[in-house]
Coordinates of C-alpha atoms and ligand atoms in Angstrom, one line a residue:
X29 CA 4.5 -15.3 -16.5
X30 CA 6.0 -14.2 -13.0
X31 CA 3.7 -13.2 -10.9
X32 CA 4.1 -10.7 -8.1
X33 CA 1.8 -7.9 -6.8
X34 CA -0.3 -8.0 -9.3
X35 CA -2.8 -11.1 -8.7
X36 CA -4.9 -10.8 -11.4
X37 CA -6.7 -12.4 -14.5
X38 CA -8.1 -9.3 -16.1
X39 CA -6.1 -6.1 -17.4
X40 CA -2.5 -7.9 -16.2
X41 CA 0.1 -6.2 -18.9
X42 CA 2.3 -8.5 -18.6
X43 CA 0.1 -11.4 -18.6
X44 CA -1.8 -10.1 -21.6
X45 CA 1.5 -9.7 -23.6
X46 CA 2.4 -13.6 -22.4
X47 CA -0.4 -14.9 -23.7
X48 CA -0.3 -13.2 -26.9
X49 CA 3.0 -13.9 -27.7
X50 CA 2.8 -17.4 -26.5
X51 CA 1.0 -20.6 -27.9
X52 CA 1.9 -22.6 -24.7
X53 CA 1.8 -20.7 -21.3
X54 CA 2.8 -21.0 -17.4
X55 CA 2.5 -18.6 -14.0
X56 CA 5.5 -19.0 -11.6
X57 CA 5.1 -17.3 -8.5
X58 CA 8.3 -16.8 -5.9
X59 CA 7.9 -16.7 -2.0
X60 CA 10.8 -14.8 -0.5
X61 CA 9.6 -15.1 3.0
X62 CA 12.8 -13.9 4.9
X63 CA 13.0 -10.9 2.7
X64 CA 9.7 -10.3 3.3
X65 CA 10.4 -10.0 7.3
X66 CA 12.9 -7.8 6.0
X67 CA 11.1 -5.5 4.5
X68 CA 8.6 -5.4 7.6
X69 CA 5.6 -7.5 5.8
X70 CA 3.1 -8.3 8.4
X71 CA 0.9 -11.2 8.8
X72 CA -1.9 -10.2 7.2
X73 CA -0.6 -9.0 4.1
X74 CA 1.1 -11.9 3.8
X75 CA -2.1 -13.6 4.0
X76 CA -3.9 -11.5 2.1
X77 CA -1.5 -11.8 -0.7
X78 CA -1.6 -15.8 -0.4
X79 CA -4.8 -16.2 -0.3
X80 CA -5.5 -14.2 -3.6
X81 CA -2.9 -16.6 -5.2
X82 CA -4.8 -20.0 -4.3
X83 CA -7.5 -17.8 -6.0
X84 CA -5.5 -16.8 -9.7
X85 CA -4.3 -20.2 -9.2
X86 CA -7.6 -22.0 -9.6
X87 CA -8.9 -19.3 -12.2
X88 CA -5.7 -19.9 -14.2
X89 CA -6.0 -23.8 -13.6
X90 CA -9.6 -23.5 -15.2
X91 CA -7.9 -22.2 -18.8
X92 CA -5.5 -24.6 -18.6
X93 CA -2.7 -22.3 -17.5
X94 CA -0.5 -23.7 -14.8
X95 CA 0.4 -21.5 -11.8
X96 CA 3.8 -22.8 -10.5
X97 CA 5.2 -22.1 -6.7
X98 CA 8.7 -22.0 -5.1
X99 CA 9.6 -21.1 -2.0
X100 CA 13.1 -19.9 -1.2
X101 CA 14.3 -17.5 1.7
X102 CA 15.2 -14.3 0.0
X103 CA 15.3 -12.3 -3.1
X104 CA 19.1 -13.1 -3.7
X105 CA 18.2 -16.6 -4.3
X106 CA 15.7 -15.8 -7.5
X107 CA 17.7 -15.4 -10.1
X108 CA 19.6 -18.7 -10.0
X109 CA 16.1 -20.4 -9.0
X110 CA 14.7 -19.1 -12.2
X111 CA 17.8 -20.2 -14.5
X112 CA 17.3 -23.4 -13.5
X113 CA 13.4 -23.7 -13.4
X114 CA 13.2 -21.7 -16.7
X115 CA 15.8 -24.8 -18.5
X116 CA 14.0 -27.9 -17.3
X117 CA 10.4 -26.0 -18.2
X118 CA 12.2 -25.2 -21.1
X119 CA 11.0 -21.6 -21.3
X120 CA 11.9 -19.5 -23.9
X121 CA 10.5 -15.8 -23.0
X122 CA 9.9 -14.5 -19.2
X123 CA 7.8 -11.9 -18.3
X124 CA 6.6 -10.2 -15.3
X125 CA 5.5 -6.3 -14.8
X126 CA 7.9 -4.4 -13.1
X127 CA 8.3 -3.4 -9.0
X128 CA 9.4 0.0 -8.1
X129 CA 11.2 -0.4 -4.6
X130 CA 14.7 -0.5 -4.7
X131 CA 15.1 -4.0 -3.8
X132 CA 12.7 -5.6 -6.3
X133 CA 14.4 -2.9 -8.8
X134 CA 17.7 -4.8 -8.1
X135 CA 16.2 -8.3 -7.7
X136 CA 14.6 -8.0 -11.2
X137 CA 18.2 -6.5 -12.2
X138 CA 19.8 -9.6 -11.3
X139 CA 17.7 -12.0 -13.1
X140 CA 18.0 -10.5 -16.2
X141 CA 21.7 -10.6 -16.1
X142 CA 21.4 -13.9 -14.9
X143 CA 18.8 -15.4 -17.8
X144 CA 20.9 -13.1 -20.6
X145 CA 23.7 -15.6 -20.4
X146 CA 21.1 -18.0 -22.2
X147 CA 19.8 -15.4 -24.3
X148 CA 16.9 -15.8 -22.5
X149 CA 14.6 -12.3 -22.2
X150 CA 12.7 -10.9 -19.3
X151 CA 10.5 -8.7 -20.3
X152 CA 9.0 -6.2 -17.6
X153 CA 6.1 -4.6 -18.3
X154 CA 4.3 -0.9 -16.9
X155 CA 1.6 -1.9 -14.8
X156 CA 1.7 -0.8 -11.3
X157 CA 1.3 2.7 -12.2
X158 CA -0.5 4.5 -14.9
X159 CA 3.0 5.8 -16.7
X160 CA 6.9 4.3 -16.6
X161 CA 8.0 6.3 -13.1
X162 CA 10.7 8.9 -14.7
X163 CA 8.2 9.6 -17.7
X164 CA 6.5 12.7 -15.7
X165 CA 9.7 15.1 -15.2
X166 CA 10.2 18.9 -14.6
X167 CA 11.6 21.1 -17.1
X168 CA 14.9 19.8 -16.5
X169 CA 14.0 16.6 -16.7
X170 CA 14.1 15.9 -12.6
X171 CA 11.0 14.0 -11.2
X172 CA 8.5 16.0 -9.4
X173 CA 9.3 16.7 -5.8
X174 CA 5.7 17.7 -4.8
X175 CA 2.5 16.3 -5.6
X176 CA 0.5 19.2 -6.8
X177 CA 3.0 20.2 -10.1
X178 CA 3.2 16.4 -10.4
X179 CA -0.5 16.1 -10.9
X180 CA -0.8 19.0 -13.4
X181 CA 1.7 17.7 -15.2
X182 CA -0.1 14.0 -15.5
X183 CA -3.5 15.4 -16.3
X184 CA -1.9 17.7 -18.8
X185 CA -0.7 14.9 -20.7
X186 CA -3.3 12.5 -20.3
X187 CA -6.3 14.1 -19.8
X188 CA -7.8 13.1 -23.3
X189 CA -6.2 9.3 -23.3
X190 CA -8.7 7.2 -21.4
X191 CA -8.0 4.9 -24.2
X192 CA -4.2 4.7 -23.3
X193 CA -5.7 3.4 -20.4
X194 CA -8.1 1.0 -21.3
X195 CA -7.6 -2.3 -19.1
X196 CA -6.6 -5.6 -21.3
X197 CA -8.8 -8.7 -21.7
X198 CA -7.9 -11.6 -19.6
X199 CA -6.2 -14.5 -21.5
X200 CA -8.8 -16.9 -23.5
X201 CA -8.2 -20.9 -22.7
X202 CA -5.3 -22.7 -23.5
X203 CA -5.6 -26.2 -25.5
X204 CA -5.9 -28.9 -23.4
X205 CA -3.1 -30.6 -25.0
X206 CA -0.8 -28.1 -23.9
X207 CA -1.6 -27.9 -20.4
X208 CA -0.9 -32.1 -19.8
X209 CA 2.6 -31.3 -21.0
X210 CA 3.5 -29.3 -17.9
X211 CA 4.7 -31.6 -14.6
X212 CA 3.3 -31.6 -11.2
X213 CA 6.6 -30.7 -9.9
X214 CA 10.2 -30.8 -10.9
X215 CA 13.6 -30.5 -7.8
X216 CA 15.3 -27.4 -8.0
X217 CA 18.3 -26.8 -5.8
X218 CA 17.7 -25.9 -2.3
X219 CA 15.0 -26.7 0.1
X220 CA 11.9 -26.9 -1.4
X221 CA 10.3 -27.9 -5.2
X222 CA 8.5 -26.1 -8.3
X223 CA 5.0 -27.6 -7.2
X224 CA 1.5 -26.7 -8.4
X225 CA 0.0 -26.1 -5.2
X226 CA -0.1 -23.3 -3.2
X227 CA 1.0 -24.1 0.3
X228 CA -1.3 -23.2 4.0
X229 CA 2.4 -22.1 5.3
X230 CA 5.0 -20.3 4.1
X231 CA 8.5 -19.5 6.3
X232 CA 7.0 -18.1 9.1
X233 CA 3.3 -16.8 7.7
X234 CA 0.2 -18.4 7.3
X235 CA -2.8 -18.3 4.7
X236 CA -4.6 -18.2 8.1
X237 CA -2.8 -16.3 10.8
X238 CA -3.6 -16.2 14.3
X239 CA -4.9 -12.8 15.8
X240 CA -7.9 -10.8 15.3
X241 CA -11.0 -12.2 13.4
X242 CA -12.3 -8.9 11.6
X243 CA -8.4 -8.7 10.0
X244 CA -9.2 -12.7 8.7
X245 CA -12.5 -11.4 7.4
X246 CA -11.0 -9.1 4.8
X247 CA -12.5 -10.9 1.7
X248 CA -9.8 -11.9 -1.0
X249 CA -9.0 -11.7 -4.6
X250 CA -10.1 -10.8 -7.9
X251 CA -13.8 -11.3 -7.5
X252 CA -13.8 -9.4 -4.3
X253 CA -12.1 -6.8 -5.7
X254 CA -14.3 -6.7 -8.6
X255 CA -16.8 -6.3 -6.1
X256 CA -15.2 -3.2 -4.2
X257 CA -14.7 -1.3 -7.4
X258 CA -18.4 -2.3 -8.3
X259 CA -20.2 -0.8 -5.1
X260 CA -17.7 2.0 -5.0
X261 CA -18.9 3.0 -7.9
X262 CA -22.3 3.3 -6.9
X263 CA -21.2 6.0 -4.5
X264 CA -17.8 8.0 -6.1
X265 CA -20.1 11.2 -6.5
X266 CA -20.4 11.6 -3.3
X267 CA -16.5 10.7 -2.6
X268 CA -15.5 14.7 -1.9
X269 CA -18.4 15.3 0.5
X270 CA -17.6 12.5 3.6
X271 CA -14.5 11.2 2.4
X272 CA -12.6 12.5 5.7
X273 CA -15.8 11.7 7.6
X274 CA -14.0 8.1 9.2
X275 CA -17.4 7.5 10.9
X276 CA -18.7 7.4 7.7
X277 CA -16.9 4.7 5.6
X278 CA -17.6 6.2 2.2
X279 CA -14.1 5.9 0.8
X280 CA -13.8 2.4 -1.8
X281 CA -11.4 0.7 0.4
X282 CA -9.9 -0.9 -2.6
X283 CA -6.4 -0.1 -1.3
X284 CA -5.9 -3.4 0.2
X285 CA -7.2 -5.0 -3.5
X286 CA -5.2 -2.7 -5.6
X287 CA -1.8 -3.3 -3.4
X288 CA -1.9 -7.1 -4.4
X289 CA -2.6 -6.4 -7.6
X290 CA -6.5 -8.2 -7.6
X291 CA -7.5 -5.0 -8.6
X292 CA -5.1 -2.6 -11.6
X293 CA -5.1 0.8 -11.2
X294 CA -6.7 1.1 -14.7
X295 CA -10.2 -0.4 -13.6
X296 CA -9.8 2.2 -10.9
X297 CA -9.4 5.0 -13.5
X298 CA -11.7 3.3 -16.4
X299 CA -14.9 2.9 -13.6
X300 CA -13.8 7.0 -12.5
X301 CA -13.5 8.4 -16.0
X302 CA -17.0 7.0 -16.8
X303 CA -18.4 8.8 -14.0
X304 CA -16.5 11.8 -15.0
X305 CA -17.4 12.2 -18.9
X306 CA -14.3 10.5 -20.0
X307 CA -12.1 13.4 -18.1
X308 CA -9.4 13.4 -15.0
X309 CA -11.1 16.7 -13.9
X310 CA -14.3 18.9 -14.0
X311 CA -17.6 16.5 -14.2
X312 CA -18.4 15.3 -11.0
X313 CA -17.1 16.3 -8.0
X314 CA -16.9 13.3 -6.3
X315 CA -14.8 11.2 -9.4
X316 CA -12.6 14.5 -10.1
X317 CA -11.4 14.4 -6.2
X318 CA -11.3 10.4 -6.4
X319 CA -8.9 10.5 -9.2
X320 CA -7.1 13.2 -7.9
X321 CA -6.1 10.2 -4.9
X322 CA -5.1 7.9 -7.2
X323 CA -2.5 10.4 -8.6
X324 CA -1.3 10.5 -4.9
X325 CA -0.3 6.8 -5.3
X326 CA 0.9 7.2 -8.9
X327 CA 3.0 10.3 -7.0
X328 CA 4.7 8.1 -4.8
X329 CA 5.6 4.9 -6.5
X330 CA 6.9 7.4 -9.3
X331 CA 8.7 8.8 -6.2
X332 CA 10.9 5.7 -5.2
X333 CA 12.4 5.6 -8.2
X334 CA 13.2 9.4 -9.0
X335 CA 14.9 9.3 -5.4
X336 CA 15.8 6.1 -4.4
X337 CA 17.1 7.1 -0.8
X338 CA 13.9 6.7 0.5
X339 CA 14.2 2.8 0.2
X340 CA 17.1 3.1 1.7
X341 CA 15.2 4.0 5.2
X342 CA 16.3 7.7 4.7
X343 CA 13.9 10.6 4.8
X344 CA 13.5 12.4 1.6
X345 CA 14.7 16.1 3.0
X346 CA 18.4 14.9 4.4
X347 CA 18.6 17.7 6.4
X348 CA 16.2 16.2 8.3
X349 CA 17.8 13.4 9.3
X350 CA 19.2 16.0 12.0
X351 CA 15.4 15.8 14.1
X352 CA 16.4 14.5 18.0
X353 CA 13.9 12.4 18.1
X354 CA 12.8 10.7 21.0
X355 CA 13.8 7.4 22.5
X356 CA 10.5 7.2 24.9
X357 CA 9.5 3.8 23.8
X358 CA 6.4 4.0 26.7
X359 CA 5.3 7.1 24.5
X360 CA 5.4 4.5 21.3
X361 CA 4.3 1.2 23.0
X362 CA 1.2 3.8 24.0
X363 CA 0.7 5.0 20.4
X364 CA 0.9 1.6 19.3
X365 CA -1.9 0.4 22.0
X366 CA -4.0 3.1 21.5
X367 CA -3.5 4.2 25.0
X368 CA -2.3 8.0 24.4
X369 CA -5.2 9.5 26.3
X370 CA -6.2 11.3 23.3
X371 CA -9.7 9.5 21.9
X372 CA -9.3 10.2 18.4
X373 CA -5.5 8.5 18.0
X374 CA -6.6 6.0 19.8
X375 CA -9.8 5.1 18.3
X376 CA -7.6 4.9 15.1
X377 CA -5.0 3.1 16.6
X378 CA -7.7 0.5 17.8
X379 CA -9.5 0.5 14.5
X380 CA -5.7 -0.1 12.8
X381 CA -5.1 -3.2 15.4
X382 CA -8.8 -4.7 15.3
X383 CA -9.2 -4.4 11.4
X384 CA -5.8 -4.1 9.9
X385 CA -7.0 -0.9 7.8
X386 CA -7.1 2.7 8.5
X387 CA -9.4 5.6 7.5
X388 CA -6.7 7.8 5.5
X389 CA -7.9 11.4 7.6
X390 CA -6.8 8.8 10.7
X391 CA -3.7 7.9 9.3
X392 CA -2.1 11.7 8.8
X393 CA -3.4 12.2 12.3
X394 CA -2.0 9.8 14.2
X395 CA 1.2 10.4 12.1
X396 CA 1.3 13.7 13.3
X397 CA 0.7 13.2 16.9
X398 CA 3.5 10.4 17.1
X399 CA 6.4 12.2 15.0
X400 CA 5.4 15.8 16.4
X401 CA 3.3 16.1 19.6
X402 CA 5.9 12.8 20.5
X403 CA 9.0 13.9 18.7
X404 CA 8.9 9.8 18.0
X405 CA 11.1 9.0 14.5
X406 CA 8.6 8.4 11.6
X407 CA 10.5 4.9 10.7
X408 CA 9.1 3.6 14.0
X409 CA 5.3 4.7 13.1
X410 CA 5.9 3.5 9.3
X411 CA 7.6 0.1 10.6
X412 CA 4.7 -0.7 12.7
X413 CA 1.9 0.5 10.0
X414 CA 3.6 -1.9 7.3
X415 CA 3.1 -4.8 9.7
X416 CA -0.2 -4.2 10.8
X417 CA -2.0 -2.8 7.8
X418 CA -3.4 -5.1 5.0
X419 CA -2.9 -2.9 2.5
X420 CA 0.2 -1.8 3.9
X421 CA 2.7 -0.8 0.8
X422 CA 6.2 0.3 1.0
X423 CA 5.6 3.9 -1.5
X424 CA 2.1 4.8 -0.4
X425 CA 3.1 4.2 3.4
X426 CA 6.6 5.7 3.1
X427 CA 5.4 9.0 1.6
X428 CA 2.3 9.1 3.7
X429 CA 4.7 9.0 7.2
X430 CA 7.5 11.4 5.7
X431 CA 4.4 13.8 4.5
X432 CA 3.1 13.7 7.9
X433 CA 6.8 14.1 10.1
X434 CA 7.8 16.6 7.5
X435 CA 10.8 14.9 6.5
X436 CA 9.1 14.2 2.9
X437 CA 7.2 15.6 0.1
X438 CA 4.7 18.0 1.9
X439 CA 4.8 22.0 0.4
X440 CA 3.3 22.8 3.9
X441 CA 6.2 23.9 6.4
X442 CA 7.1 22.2 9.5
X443 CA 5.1 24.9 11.5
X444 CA 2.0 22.9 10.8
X445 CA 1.2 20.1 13.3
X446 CA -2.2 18.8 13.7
X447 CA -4.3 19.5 15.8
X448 CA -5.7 15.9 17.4
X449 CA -8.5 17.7 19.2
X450 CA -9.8 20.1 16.7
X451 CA -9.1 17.5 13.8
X452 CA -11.3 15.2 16.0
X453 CA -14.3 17.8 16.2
X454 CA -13.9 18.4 13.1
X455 CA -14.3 15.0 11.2
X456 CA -16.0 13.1 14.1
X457 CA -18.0 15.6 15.5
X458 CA -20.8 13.6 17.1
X459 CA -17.9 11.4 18.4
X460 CA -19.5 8.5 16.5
X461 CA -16.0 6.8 15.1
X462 CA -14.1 6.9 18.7
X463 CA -17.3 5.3 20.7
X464 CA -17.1 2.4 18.2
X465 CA -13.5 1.7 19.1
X466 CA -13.5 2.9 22.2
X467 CA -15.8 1.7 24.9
X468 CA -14.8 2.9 27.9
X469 CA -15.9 6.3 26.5
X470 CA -19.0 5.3 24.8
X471 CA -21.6 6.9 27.6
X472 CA -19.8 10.6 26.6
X473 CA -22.1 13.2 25.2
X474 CA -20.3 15.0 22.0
X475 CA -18.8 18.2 23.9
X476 CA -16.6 15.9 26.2
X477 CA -15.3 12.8 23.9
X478 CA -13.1 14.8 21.7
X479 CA -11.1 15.7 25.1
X480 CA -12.8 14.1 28.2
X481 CA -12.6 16.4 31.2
X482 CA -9.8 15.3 34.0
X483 CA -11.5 13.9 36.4
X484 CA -13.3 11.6 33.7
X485 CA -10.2 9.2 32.8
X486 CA -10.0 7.6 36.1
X487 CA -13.6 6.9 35.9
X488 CA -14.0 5.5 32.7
X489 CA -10.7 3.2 32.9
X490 CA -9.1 5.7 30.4
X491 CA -5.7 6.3 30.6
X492 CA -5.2 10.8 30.8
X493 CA -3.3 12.4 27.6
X494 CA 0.4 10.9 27.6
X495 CA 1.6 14.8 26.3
X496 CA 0.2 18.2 26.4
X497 CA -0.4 18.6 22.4
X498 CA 0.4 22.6 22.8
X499 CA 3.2 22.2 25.0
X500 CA 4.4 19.4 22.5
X501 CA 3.9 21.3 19.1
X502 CA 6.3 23.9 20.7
X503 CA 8.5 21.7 21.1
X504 CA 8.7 20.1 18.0
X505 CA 8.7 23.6 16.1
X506 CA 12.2 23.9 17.8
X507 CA 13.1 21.0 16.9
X508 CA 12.9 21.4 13.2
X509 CA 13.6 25.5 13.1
X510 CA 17.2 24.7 14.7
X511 CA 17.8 22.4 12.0
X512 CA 20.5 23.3 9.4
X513 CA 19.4 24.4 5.8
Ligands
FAD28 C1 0.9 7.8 7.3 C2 0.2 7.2 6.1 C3 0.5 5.9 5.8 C4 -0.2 5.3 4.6 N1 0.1 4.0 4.3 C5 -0.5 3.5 3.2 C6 -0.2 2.1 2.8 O1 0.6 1.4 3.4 N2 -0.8 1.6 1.7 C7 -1.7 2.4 1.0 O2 -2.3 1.9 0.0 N3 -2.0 3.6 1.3 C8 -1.4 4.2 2.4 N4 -1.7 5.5 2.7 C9 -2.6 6.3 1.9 C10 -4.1 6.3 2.2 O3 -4.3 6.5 3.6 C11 -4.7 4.9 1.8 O4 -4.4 4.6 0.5 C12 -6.3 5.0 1.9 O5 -6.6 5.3 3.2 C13 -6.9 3.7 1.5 O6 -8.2 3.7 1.6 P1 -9.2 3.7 0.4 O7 -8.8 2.6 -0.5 O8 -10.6 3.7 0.9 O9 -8.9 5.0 -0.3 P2 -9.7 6.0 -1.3 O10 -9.9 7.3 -0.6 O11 -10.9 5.3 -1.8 O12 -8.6 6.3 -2.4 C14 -8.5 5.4 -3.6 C15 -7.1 4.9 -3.7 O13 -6.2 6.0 -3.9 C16 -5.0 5.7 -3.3 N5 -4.7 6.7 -2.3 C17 -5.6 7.5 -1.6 N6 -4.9 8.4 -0.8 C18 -3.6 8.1 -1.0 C19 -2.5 8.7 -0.4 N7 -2.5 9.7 0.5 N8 -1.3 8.2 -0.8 C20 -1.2 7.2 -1.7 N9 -2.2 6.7 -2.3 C21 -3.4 7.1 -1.9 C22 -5.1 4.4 -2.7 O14 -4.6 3.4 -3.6 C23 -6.6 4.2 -2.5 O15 -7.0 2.9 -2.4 C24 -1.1 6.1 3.9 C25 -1.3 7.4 4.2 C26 -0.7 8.0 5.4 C27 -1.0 9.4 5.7

């Protein structure tokens, strides 16, 4: 079994099928750490993912199941590290559950050319998303450009099939015979070994990076995430009510669990169904709007594959790629701070750099501000978010930044920009969220912390708005009407 993102025990496809198809059984699992610079991993992440591995490691360990690791630069050096690991194991079947970016797509390509010239299968399994991406289509058989249609479509074809959805058992205990037959380690070309330990460093990342504690703190694996998706549950019929309330903290945070794979996306929609009498909509309020969210991710990896250019670091509308964006980099080096002058972007932007997560109402709006009110390209913002954010992942965060510059999915024209002050009265209207990540403002009464009075920013040590946010909309209304159907 190969493991990637999906860092699991329980209700792992391809795991399930591996163990019932095989007497004898192993994990591999593959650090590509240059290739994951490349694609703009960030420490935490990194760590996040590491850490869960030690985890399935000792879980796996305890059933006898060995959980092998190699560590080679990039992807391009997989397939020919698993031709060789997969002779001296003397493996007969592969299997791993697919990845939908375009690079994994063509990684997992490779391989299976590679291990076909010894007859040798991989088999890749669905379990990322709910459905094969390219199984939800239009009437002429195109994938879904835009999320509402997509949605309809899903629930129309799977409202009634919780069972299709069921998760899988985890895998029983292997005989202890078996497992003494696997090696500590065996040499494989290159720089490093097949060994059965999970190493503290890997390239350039660390299971414990340096930098801000609360971002450590994040709590790993499957037990943790067990735990998220327990105490969520307490609360999902309340989800619709304060879900974009970021003062309030009522969403599940299980993205950061679900985007390793500690977590499947079946639990999510098993635990939500339950709360919903077995349905994707009607029932409660709460579960019918939380499952609605979880199409949203569905949308998007299902997305990367229908149109591939997006991996490809271009925006999903090419007419678009005509925006004169701005080269200000003090505008983004501010943005990035959390130093605009405007509280409620830079609450979130603090929030984002002192926790490594970000409430999702936070996340359009400080996508809006930077690729509107700062004309800033949207591959700068979603760069920085995949470093920073621990549950940062390459569909969910490349759809969210095009949605919000315009440049992607949305049905909403380019006309509408956010407002940050009125979204800020709106959803933090006792200014609660932007006095806990911003102290310097904490003595403000509710009327002035949304947008301090002038003569305030000197006083407080606050730096005054970087752009006038009406003067700015204009401006980037312009910008996209002149652009060429
Ligand atoms: C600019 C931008 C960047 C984003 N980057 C990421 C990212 O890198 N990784 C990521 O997982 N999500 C991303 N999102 C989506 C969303 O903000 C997060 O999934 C959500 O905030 C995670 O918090 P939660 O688990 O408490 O969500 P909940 O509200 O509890 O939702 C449950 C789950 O549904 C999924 N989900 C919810 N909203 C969305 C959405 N809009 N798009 C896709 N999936 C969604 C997530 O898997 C989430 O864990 C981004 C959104 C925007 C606007």
């Amino acid at each position: 079994m190969w493991f990637r993102n999906d860092l699991r025990m329980a209700d792992n496809t391809a795991l399930y099928r591996a163990a019932k198809s095989c007497e004898c059984m192993a994990g591999i699992f593959i650090a590509c750490p240059e290739t994951w610079r490349e694609h703009n991993d960030g420490d935490h992440v990194v760590a996040m993912r590491l850490r869960s591995l030690m985890q399935l490691q000792r879980a796996l360990e305890k059933k006898h199941i060995p959980l092998y690791f190699l560590e080679v630069a990039t992807f391009s050096e997989v397939p020919a590290a698993l031709d060789q690991i997969t002779q001296k194991l003397k493996i007969d079947a592969l299997f791993a559950n697919a990845e939908y970016p375009l690079n994994e797509l063509r990684r997992d390509q490779a391989v299976r050319a590679q291990l076909k010239k010894r007859r040798l299968p991989l088999e890749l399994s669905t379990d990322r998303t709910l459905v094969p991406p390219g199984s939800i289509t239009t009437g002429d058989g195109a994938g879904y450009k835009v999320f509402t249609p997509f949605k309809r479509a899903f629930i129309a074809a799977h409202d009634n099939s919780g069972e299709a959805f069921a998760p899988l058992p985890a895998p029983r205990s292997r005989s202890d015979d078996h497992a003494g037959q696997w090696p500590e380690w065996i040499a494989v070309e290159g720089d490093s070994n097949l060994v059965r330990r999970v190493p503290d460093t890997v390239g350039d990342y660390a299971v414990a990076p340096g930098g801000n504690q609360r971002v450590r703190d994040w709590s790993t694996g499957e037990a943790a995430g067990a735990r998220a998706l327990k105490a969520f549950a307490e609360t999902i019929d309340d989800y619709h009510r304060w879900r974009d309330f970021p003062a309030q903290e009522n969403t599940s945070r299980l993205s950061p669990y679900l985007n390793c794979g500690a977590v499947s996306i079946r639990q999510c929609v098993q635990m939500a169904t339950q709360a919903n009498g077995g349905r994707w909509a009607g029932g409660s309020e709460g579960a019918t709007t939380w499952l609605s969210e979880l199409l949203w991710r569905e949308f998007y990896q299902h997305l990367v594959v229908n149109y591939p250019r997006v991996c490809r670091n271009k925006p999903f509308k090419p007419e678009t790629e005509a925006v004169p964006w701005s080269d200000r980099e003090q505008d983004f080096a501010a943005w990035c701070e959390g130093k605009t002058g405007v509280p409620i972007v830079d609450a979130a932007m603090r929030q984002l750099n002192e926790t490594g997560w970000m409430h999702n109402r936070l996340r359009m709006i400080v996508a809006s501000f930077l690729t509107k009110n700062l004309l800033t390209d949207w591959r700068k913002g979603e760069r920085y978010f995949m470093q920073t954010l621990v549950d940062a992942d390459f569909a969910a965060n490349n759809g969210g930044w095009q949605w919000a510059a315009s440049t992607g999915t949305d049905a909403a024209p380019y006309f509408r920009v956010f407002n940050p002050y009125s979204q800020s009265k709106r959803y933090d209207p006792d200014g609660r969220f932007i006095r806990t990540y911003i102290p310097e403002l904490a003595e403000l009464g509710h009327r002035d912390i949304h947008c301090p009075p002038r003569d305030i920013f000197a006083d407080h040590g606050y730096p005054a708005p970087i752009c006038d946010v009406t003067e700015s909309r204009k401006t980037a209304i312009e910008a996209f009407a002149n652009l060429k159907k």
